Amino acid sequence: MDNYNPFTLKGKTILVTGASSGIGRSIVVECSKMGANLVITGRNADKLNQTFSLLISRNHISIIADLTTEEGIERISSECPQLDGIVHCAGVGDRTLLKMVRQKDLERVMKSNFEAPVLLQRALLKKKKVKNEASIVFMASRAPFAPTAGNGIYAASKGALIAYAKVLGLELAPQKIRVNCICPAMVWTELVERDAKITGVDYHEKEKEYPLGRYGKPEDIAYLTVYLLSNAAEWITGSCFDATGGGEFTLKA
């Protein structure tokens, strides 16, 4: 029993999008430590190479692709081996007041945060790249449930993703394929640091209002992702997991 570990990912092949930085990078690093074979994707070659260099062992695949294009989705879905797990982590932020929203703002956010993962998932399923009993994880957000000014389009894109994931979980249940979402509150990433500059809010002060005294770290989300990808979560599907440091008790964001 000395080597017993229900959370191991040894022998599993897992695709992670948005792996070049932030939460996505942390997820692939932790998954590699747990024994997974990774397929990592991103648009920025330099950043993706940096991520690749952090992975334990070298039995991994790196695919540079833009998920908002048909070519990018075709490349990933064609080059991927059969998968035991998928983490849809790629996405963009937005801080446009709703009275200022333009068509191109809607297209940029919805295409990256909703259309891209939906269309990539369709391609992987049609090409039979998803094994029975696989685990699919979507990186959603607390934003749909905690409205803040300027966050309308982003919140809507993540809300749509959550609704889609629940139906996908129902449709794939006969193959014992599990589908879940993670809904983080504020996590210290490049996205949050840019957001702080846009809003002018001192997030270092704001995070002290969280009951646990801080915003999340990328690895906080990575550990939860590892659980959902592992066999320890084989009876978990159709669920959304809040990761908030207790922030939902007292805060809107």
Short mmCIF file of C-alpha atoms in Angstrom, two decimals, residues 3 14 17 21 25 29 43 47 69 73 119 146 160 162 168 192 224 230:
data_model
loop_
_atom_site.label_atom_id
_atom_site.label_comp_id
_atom_site.label_asym_id
_atom_site.label_seq_id
_atom_site.Cartn_x
_atom_site.Cartn_y
_atom_site.Cartn_z
CA ASN A 3 2.58 3.35 -3.46
CA ILE A 14 -4.13 14.52 -21.45
CA THR A 17 -5.26 24.09 -24.23
CA SER A 21 0.94 30.58 -19.22
CA ARG A 25 0.83 26.13 -17.50
CA VAL A 29 3.28 20.95 -14.85
CA ARG A 43 -0.50 30.31 -29.85
CA LYS A 47 5.85 30.67 -24.11
CA THR A 69 -9.24 29.21 -36.52
CA ILE A 73 -8.63 23.06 -34.56
CA LEU A 119 -15.67 23.26 -31.90
CA ALA A 146 -20.86 37.35 -9.36
CA ALA A 160 -22.57 29.66 -21.98
CA ILE A 162 -21.11 25.96 -18.23
CA LEU A 168 -22.16 17.44 -23.05
CA VAL A 192 -5.66 39.40 -13.50
CA LEU A 224 -8.40 20.46 -8.38
CA SER A 230 -7.95 11.11 -11.98
#
